[in-house]
PDB file of C-alpha atoms in Angstrom:
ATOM      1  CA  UNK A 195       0.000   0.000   0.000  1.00 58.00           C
ATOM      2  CA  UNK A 196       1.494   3.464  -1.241  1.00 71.00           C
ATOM      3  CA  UNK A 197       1.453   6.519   1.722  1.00 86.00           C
ATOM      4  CA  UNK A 198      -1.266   8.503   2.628  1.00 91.00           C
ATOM      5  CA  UNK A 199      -0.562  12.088   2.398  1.00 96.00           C
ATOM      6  CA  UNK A 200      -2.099  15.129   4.567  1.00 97.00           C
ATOM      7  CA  UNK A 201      -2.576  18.148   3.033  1.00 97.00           C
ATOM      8  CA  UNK A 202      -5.641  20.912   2.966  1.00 98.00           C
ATOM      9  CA  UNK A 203      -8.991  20.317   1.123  1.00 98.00           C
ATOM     10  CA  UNK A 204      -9.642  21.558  -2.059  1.00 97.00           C
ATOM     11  CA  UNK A 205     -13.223  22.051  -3.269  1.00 97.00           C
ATOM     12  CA  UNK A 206     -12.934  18.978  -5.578  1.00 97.00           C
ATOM     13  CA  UNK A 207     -12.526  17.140  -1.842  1.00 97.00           C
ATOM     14  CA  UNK A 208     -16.028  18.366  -1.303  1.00 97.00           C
ATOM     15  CA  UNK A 209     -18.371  15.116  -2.874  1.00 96.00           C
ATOM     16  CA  UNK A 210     -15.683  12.732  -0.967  1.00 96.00           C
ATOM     17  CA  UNK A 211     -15.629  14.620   2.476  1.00 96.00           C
ATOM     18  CA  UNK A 212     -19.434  14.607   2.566  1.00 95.00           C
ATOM     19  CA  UNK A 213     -20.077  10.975   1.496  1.00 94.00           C
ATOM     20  CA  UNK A 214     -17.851  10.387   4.637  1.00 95.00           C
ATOM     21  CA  UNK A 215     -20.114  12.610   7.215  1.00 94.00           C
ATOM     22  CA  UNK A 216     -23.200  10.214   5.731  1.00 92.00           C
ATOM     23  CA  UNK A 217     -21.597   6.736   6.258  1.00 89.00           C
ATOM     24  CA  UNK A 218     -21.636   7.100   9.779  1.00 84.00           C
ATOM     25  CA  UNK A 219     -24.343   6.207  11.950  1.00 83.00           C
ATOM     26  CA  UNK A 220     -25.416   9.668  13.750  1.00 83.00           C
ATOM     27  CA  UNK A 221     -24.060  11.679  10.213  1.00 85.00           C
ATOM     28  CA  UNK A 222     -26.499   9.621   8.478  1.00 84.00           C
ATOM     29  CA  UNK A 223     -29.422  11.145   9.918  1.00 86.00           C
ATOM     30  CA  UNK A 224     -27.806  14.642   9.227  1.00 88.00           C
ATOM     31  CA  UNK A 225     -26.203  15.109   6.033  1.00 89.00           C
ATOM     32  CA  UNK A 226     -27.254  14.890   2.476  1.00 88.00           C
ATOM     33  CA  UNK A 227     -25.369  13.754  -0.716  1.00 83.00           C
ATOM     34  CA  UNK A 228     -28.191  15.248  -3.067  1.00 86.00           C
ATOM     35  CA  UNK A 229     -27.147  18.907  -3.056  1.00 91.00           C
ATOM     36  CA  UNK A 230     -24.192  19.827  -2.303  1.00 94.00           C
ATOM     37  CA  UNK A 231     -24.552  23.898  -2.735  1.00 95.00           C
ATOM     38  CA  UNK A 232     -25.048  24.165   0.969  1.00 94.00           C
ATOM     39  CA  UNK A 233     -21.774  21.969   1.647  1.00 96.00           C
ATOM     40  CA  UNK A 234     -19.822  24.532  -1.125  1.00 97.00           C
ATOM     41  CA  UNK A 235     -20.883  27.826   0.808  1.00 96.00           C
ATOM     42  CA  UNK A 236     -19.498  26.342   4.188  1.00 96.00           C
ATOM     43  CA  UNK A 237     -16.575  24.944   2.723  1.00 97.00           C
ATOM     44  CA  UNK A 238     -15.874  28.730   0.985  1.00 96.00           C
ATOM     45  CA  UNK A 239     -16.765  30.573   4.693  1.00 95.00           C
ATOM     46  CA  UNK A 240     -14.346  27.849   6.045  1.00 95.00           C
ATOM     47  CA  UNK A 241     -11.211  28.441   3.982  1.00 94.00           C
ATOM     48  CA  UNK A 242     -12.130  32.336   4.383  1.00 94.00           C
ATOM     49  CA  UNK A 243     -11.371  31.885   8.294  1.00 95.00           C
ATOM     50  CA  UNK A 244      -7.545  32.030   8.719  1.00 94.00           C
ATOM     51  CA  UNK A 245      -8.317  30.274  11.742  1.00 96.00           C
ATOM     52  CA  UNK A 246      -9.693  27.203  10.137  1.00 97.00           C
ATOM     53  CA  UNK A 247      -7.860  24.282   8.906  1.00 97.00           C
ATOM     54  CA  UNK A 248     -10.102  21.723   6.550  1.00 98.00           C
ATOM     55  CA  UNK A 249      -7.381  18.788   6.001  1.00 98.00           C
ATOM     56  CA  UNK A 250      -8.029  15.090   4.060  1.00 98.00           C
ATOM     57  CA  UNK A 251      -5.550  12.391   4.045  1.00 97.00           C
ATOM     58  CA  UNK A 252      -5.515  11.238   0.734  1.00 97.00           C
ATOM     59  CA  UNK A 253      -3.505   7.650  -0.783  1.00 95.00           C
ATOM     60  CA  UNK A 254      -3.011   6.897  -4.368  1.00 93.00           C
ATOM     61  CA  UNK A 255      -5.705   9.701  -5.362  1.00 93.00           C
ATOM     62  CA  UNK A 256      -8.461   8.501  -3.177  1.00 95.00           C
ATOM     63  CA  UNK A 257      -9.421  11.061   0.020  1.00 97.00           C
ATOM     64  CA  UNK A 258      -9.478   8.207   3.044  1.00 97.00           C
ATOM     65  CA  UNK A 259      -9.416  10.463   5.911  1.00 97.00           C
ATOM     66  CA  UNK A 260     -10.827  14.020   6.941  1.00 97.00           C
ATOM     67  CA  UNK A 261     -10.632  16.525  10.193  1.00 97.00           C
ATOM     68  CA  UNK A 262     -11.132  19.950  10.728  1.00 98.00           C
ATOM     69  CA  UNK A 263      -8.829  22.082  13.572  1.00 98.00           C
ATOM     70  CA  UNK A 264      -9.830  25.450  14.633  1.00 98.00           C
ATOM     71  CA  UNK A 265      -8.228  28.190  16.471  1.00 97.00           C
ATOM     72  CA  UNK A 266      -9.914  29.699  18.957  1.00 97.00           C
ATOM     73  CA  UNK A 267      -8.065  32.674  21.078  1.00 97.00           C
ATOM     74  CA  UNK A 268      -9.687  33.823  24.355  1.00 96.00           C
ATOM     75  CA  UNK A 269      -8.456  35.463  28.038  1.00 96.00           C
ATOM     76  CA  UNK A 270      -9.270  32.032  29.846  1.00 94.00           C
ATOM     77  CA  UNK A 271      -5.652  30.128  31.324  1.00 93.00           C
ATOM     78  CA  UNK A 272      -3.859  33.373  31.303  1.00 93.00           C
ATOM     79  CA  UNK A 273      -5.243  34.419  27.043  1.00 95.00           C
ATOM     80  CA  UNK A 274      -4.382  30.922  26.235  1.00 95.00           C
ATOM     81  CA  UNK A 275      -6.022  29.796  22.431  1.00 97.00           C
ATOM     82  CA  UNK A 276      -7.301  26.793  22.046  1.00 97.00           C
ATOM     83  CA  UNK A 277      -7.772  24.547  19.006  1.00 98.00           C
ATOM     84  CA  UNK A 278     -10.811  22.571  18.838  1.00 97.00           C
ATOM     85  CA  UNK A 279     -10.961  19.456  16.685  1.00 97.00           C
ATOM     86  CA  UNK A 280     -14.236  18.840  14.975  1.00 94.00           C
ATOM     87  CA  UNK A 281     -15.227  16.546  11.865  1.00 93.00           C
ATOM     88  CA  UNK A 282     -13.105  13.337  12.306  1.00 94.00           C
ATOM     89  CA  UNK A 283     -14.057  10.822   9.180  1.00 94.00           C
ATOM     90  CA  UNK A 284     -12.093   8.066   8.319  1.00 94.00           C
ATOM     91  CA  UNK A 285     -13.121   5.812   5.072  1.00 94.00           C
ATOM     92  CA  UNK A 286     -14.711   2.934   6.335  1.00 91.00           C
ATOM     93  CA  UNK A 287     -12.247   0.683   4.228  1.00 89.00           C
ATOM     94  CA  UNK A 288      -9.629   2.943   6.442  1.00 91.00           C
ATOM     95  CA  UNK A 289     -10.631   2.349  10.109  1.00 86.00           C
ATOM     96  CA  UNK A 290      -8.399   0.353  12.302  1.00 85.00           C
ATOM     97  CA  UNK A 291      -5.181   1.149  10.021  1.00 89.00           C
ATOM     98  CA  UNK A 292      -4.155   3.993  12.383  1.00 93.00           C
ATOM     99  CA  UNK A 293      -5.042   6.808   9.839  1.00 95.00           C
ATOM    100  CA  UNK A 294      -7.051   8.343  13.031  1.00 95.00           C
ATOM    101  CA  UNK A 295      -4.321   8.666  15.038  1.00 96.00           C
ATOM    102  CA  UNK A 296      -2.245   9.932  12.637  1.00 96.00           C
ATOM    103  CA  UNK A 297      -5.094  12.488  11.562  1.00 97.00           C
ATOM    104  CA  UNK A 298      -4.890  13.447  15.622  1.00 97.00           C
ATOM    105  CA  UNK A 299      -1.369  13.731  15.866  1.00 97.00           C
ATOM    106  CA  UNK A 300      -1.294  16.214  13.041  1.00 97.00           C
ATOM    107  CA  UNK A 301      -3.699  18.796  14.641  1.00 98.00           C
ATOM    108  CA  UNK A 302      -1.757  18.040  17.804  1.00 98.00           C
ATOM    109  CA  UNK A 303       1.285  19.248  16.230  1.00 98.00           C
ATOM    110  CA  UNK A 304      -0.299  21.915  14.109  1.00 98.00           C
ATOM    111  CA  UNK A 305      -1.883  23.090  17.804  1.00 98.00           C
ATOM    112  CA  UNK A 306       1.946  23.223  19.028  1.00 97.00           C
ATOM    113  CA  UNK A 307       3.297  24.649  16.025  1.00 97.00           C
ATOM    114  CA  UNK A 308       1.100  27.968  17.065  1.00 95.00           C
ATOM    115  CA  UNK A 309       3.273  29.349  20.445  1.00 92.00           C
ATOM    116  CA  UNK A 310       0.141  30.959  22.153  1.00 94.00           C
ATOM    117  CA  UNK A 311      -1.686  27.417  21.725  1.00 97.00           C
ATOM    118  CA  UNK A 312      -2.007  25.627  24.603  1.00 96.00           C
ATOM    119  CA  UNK A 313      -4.480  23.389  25.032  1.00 97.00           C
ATOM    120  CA  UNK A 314      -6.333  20.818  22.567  1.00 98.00           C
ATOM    121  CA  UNK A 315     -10.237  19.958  23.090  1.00 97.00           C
ATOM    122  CA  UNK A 316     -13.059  17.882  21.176  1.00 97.00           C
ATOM    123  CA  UNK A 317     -16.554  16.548  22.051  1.00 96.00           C
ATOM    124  CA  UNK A 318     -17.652  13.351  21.575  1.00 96.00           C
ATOM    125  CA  UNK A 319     -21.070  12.360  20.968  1.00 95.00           C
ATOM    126  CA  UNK A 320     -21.583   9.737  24.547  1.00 96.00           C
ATOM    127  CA  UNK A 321     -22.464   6.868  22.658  1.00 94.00           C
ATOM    128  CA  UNK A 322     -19.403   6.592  20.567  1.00 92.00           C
ATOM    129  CA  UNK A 323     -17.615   4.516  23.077  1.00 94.00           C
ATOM    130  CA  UNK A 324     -15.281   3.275  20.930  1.00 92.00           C
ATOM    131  CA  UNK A 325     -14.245   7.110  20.142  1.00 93.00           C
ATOM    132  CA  UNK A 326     -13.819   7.633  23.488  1.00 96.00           C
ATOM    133  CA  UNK A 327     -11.478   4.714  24.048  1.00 96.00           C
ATOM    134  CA  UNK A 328      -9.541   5.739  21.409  1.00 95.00           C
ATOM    135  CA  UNK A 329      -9.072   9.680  22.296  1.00 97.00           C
ATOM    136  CA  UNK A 330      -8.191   8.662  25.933  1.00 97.00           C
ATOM    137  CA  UNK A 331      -5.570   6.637  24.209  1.00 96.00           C
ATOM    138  CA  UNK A 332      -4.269   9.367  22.778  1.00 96.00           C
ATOM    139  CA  UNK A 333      -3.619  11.479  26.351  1.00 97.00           C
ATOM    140  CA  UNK A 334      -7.056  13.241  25.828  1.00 98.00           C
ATOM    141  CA  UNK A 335      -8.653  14.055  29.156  1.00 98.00           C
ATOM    142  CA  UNK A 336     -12.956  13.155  29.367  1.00 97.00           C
ATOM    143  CA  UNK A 337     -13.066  15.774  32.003  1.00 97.00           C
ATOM    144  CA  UNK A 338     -16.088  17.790  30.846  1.00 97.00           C
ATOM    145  CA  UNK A 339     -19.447  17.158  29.664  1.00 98.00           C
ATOM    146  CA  UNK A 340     -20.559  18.640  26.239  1.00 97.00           C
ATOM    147  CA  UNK A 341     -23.857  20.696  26.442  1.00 98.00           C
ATOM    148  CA  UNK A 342     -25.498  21.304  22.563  1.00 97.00           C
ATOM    149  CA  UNK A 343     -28.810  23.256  21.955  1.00 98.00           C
ATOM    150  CA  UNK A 344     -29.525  22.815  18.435  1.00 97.00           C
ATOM    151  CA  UNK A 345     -31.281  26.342  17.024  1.00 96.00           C
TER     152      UNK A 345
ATOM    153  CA  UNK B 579     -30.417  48.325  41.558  1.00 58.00           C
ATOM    154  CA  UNK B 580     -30.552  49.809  38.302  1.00 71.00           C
ATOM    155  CA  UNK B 581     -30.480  47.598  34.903  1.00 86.00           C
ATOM    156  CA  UNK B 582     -27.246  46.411  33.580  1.00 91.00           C
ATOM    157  CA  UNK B 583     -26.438  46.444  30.054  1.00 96.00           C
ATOM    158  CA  UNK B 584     -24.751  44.198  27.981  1.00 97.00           C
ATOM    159  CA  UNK B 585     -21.775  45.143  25.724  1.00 98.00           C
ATOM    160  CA  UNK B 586     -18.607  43.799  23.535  1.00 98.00           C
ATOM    161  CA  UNK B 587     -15.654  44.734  25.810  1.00 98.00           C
ATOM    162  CA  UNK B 588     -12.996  47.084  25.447  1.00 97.00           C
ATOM    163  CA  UNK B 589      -9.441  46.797  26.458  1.00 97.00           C
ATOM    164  CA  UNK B 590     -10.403  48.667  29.683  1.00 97.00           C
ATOM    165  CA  UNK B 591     -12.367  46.086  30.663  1.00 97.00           C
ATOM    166  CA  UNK B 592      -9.636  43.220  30.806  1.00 97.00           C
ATOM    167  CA  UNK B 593      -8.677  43.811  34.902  1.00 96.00           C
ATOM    168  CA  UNK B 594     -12.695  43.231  35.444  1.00 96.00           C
ATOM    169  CA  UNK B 595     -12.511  39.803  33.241  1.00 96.00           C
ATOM    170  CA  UNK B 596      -9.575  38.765  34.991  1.00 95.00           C
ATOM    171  CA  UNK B 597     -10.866  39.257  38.219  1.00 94.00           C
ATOM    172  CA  UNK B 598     -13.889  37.122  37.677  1.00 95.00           C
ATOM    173  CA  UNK B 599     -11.881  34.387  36.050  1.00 93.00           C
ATOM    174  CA  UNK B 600      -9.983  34.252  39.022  1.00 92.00           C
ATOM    175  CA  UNK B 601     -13.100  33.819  41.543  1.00 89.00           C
ATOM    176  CA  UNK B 602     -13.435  30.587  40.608  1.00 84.00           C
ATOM    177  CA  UNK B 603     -12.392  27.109  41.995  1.00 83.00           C
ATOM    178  CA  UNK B 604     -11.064  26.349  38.687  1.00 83.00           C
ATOM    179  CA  UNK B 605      -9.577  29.796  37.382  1.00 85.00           C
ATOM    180  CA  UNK B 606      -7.736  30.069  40.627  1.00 85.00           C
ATOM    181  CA  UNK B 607      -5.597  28.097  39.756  1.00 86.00           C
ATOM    182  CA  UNK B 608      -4.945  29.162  36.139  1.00 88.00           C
ATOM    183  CA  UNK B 609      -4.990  32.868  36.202  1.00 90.00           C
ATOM    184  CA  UNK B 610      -2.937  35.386  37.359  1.00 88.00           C
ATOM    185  CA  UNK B 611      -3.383  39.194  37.797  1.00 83.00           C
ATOM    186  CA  UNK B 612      -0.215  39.844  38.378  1.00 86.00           C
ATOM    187  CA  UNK B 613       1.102  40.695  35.101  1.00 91.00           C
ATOM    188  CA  UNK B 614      -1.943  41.375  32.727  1.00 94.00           C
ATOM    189  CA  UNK B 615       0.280  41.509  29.389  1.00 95.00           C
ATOM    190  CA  UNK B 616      -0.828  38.102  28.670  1.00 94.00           C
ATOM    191  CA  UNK B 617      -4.661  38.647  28.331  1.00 96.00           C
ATOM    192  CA  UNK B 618      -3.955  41.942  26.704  1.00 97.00           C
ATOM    193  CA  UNK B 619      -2.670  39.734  23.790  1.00 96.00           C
ATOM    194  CA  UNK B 620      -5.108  37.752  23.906  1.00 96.00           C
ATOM    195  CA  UNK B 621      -7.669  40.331  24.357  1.00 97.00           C
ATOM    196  CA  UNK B 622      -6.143  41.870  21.033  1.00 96.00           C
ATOM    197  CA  UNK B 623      -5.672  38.292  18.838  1.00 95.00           C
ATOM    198  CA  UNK B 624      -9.763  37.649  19.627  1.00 95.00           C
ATOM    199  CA  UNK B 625     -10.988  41.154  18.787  1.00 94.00           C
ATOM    200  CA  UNK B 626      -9.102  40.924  15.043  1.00 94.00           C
ATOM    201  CA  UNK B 627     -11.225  37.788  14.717  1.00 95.00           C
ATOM    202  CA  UNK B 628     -14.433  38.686  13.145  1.00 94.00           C
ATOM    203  CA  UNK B 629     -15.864  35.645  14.141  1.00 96.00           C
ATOM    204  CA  UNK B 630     -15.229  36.319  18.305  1.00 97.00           C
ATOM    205  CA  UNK B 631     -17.590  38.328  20.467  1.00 97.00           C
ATOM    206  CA  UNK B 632     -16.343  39.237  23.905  1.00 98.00           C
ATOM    207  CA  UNK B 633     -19.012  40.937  25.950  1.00 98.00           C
ATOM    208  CA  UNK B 634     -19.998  42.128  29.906  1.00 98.00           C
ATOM    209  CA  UNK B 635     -22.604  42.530  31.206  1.00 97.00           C
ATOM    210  CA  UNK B 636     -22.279  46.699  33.256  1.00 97.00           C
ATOM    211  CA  UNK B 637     -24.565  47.836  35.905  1.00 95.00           C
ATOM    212  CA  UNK B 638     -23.624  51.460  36.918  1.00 93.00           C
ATOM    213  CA  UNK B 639     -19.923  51.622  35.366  1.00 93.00           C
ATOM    214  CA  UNK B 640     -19.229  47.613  37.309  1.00 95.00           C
ATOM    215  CA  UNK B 641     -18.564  44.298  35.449  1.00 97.00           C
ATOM    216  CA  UNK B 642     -20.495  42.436  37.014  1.00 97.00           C
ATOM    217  CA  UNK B 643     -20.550  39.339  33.992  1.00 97.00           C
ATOM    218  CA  UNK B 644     -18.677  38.013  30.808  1.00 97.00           C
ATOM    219  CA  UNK B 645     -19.052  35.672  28.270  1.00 97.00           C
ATOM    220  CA  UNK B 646     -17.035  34.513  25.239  1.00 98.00           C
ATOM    221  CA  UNK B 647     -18.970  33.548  21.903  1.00 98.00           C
ATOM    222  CA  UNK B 648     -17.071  31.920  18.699  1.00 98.00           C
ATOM    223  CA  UNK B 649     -18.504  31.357  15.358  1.00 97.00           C
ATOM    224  CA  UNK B 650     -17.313  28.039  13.106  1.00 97.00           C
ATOM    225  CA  UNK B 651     -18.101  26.922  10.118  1.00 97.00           C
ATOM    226  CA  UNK B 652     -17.814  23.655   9.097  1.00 96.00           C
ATOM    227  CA  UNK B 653     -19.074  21.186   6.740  1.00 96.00           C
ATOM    228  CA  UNK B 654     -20.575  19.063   9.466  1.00 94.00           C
ATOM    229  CA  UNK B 655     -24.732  18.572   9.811  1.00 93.00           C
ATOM    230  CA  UNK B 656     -24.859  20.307   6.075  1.00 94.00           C
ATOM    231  CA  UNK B 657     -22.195  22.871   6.497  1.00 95.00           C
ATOM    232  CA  UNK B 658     -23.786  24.383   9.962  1.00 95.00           C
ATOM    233  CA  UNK B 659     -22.065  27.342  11.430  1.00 97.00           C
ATOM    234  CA  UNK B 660     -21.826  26.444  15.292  1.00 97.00           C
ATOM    235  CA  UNK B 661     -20.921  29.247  18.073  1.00 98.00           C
ATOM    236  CA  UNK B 662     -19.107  27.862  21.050  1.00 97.00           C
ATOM    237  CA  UNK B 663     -19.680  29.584  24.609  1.00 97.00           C
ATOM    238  CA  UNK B 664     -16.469  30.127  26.877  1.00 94.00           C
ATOM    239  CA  UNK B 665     -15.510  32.112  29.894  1.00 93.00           C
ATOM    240  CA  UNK B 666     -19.260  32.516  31.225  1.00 94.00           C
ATOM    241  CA  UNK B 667     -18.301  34.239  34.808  1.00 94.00           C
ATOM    242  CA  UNK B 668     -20.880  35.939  36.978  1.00 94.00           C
ATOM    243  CA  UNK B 669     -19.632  38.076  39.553  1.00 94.00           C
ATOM    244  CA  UNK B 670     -19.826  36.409  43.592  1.00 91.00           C
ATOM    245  CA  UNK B 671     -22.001  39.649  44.599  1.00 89.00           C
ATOM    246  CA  UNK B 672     -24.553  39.015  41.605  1.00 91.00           C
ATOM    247  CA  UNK B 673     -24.818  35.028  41.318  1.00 86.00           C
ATOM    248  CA  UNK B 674     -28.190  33.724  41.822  1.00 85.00           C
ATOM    249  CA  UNK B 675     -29.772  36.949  39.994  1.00 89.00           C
ATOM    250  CA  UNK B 676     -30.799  35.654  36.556  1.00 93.00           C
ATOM    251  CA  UNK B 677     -27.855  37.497  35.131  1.00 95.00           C
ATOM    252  CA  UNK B 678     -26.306  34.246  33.713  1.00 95.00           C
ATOM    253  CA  UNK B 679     -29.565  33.233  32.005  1.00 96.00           C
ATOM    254  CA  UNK B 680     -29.580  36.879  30.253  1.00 96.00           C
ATOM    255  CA  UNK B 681     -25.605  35.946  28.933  1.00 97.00           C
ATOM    256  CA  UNK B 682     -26.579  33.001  27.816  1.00 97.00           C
ATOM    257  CA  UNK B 683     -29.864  33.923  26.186  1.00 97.00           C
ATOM    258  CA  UNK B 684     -27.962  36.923  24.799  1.00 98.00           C
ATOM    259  CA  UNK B 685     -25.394  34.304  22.829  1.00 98.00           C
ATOM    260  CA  UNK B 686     -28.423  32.022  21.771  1.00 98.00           C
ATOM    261  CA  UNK B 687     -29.780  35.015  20.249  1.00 98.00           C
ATOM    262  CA  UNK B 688     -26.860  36.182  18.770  1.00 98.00           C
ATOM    263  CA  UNK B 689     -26.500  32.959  17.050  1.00 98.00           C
ATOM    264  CA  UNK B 690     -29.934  33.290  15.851  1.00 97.00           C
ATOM    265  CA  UNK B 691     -29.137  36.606  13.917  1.00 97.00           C
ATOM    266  CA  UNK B 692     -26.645  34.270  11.869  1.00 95.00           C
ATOM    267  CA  UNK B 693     -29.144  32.300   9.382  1.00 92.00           C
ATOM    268  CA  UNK B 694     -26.026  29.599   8.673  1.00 94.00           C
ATOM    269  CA  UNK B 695     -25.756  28.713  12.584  1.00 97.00           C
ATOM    270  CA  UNK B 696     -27.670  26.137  13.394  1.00 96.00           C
ATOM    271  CA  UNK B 697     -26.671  24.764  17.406  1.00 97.00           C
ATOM    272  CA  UNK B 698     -24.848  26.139  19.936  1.00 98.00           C
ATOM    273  CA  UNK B 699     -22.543  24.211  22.066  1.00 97.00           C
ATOM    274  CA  UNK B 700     -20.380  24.654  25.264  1.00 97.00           C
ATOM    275  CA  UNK B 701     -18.196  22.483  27.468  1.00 96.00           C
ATOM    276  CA  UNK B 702     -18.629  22.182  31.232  1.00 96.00           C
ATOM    277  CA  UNK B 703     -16.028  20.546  33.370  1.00 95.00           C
ATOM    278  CA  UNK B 704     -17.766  17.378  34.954  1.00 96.00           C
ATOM    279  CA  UNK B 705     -17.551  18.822  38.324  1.00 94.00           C
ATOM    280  CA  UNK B 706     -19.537  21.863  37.984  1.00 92.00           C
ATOM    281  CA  UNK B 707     -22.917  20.392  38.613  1.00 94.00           C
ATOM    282  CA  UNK B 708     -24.854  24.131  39.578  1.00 92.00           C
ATOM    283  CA  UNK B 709     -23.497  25.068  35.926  1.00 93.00           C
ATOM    284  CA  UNK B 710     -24.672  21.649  34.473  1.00 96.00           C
ATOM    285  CA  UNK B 711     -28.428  22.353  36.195  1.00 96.00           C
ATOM    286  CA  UNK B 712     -28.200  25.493  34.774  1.00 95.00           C
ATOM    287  CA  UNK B 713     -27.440  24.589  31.340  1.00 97.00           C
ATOM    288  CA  UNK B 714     -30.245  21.985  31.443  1.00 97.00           C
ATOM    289  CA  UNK B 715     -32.919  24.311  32.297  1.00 96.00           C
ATOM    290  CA  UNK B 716     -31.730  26.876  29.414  1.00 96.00           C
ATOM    291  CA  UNK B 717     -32.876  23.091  26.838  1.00 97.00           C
ATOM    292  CA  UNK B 718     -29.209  22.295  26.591  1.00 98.00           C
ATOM    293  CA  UNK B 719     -28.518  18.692  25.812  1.00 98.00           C
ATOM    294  CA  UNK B 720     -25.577  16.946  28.055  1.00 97.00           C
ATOM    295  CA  UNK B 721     -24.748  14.732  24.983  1.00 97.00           C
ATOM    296  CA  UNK B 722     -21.304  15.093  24.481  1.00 97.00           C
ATOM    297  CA  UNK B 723     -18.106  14.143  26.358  1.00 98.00           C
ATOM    298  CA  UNK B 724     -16.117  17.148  26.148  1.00 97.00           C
ATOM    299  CA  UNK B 725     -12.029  15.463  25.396  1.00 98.00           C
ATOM    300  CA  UNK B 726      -8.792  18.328  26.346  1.00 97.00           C
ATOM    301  CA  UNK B 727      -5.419  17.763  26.087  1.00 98.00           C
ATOM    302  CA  UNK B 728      -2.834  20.115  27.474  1.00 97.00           C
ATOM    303  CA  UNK B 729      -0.395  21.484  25.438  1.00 96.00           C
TER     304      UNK B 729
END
């Protein structure tokens, strides 16, 4: 098997990226493959944001792997930023072949790479288990419960 | 009392913020007011970002309440903008006075005015369980396990 390569999404990523959100059993419910105009506007407010990273891991052509990182500066832990990970798809012909951890270690290292960036957070939904096993793994701390109020 | 009014905050504001991050179990140990250069920075990186709103809530020329709100895109839950609350401090002499709800209903709203955001979301760490009441009663979901790793 030939390396996977990180590097940011394009809008040609867009049709792979979002067939990725569907096959998953809580994106299923969410997303939609039949228009992707709504995907396209997000994707062009995303890459507008300097403080946005959109990245795919891509091997021989094909994207396998996706994750977006964001930036997010505040006053908290003495003006510390934070970077939030959000997004985390791997191609279900992908899982188990440690392309997730190395998707995680790259926005751990992109978080580092920014001097004023000092702490790394995500929210899993509870009943990935398996997610949660695997983040812990990683040195990820479950210490806080994530509160959502959908508009 | 007279009515307090809520506001973005200016740089003047910053010894108020720090002060209530620092009456806190948790911020006690993280802040420090002794050298305010930090926050400052930070203070100035999250105003450049058009996607940050840093407010306080003023009753007669006091801070008595702050809140951080964060706009991001994403392609997620077809490409829903998101805002994320941080730094929600009350402060000690005005807890228990509905102020908090009026923050809080002040972001929800504010996310409202922005037809592509479609949920707001917050962390809480697992041992504030007033705040997690609190969310709960403003129809927040607890359905996430909010994941940080220090830098």
């Amino acid at each position: 098997m030939s390396e996977s390569v990180i590097r940011a999404a394009t809008t040609e990523d867009i049709p792979a990226i979002v067939a990725m959100l569907r096959d998953d059993p809580l994106g299923a419910q969410r997303e939609s493959a039949d228009d992707l105009t709504p995907y396209t506007a997000a994707f062009e407010r995303l890459t507008a944001d300097p403080n946005q990273r959109l990245i795919v891991a891509v091997r021989a052509g094909r994207v396998i792997g996706t994750l977006q990182l964001t930036f997010v500066s505040g006053l908290s832990r003495l003006g510390a930023t934070r970077s939030i990970i959000e997004g985390v798809r791997i191609h279900a012909g992908e899982r188990g072949s440690g392309l997730g951890t190395r998707l995680i270690e790259w926005a751990i290292e992109e978080s580092r790479s920014r001097p004023d960036c000092r702490l790394v957070q995500l929210t899993s939904d509870a009943t990935r288990t398996d997610a949660h096993r695997f983040y812990e793994r990683l040195g990820f701390e479950p210490s806080h419960i994530g509160f959502k109020l959908p508009l």
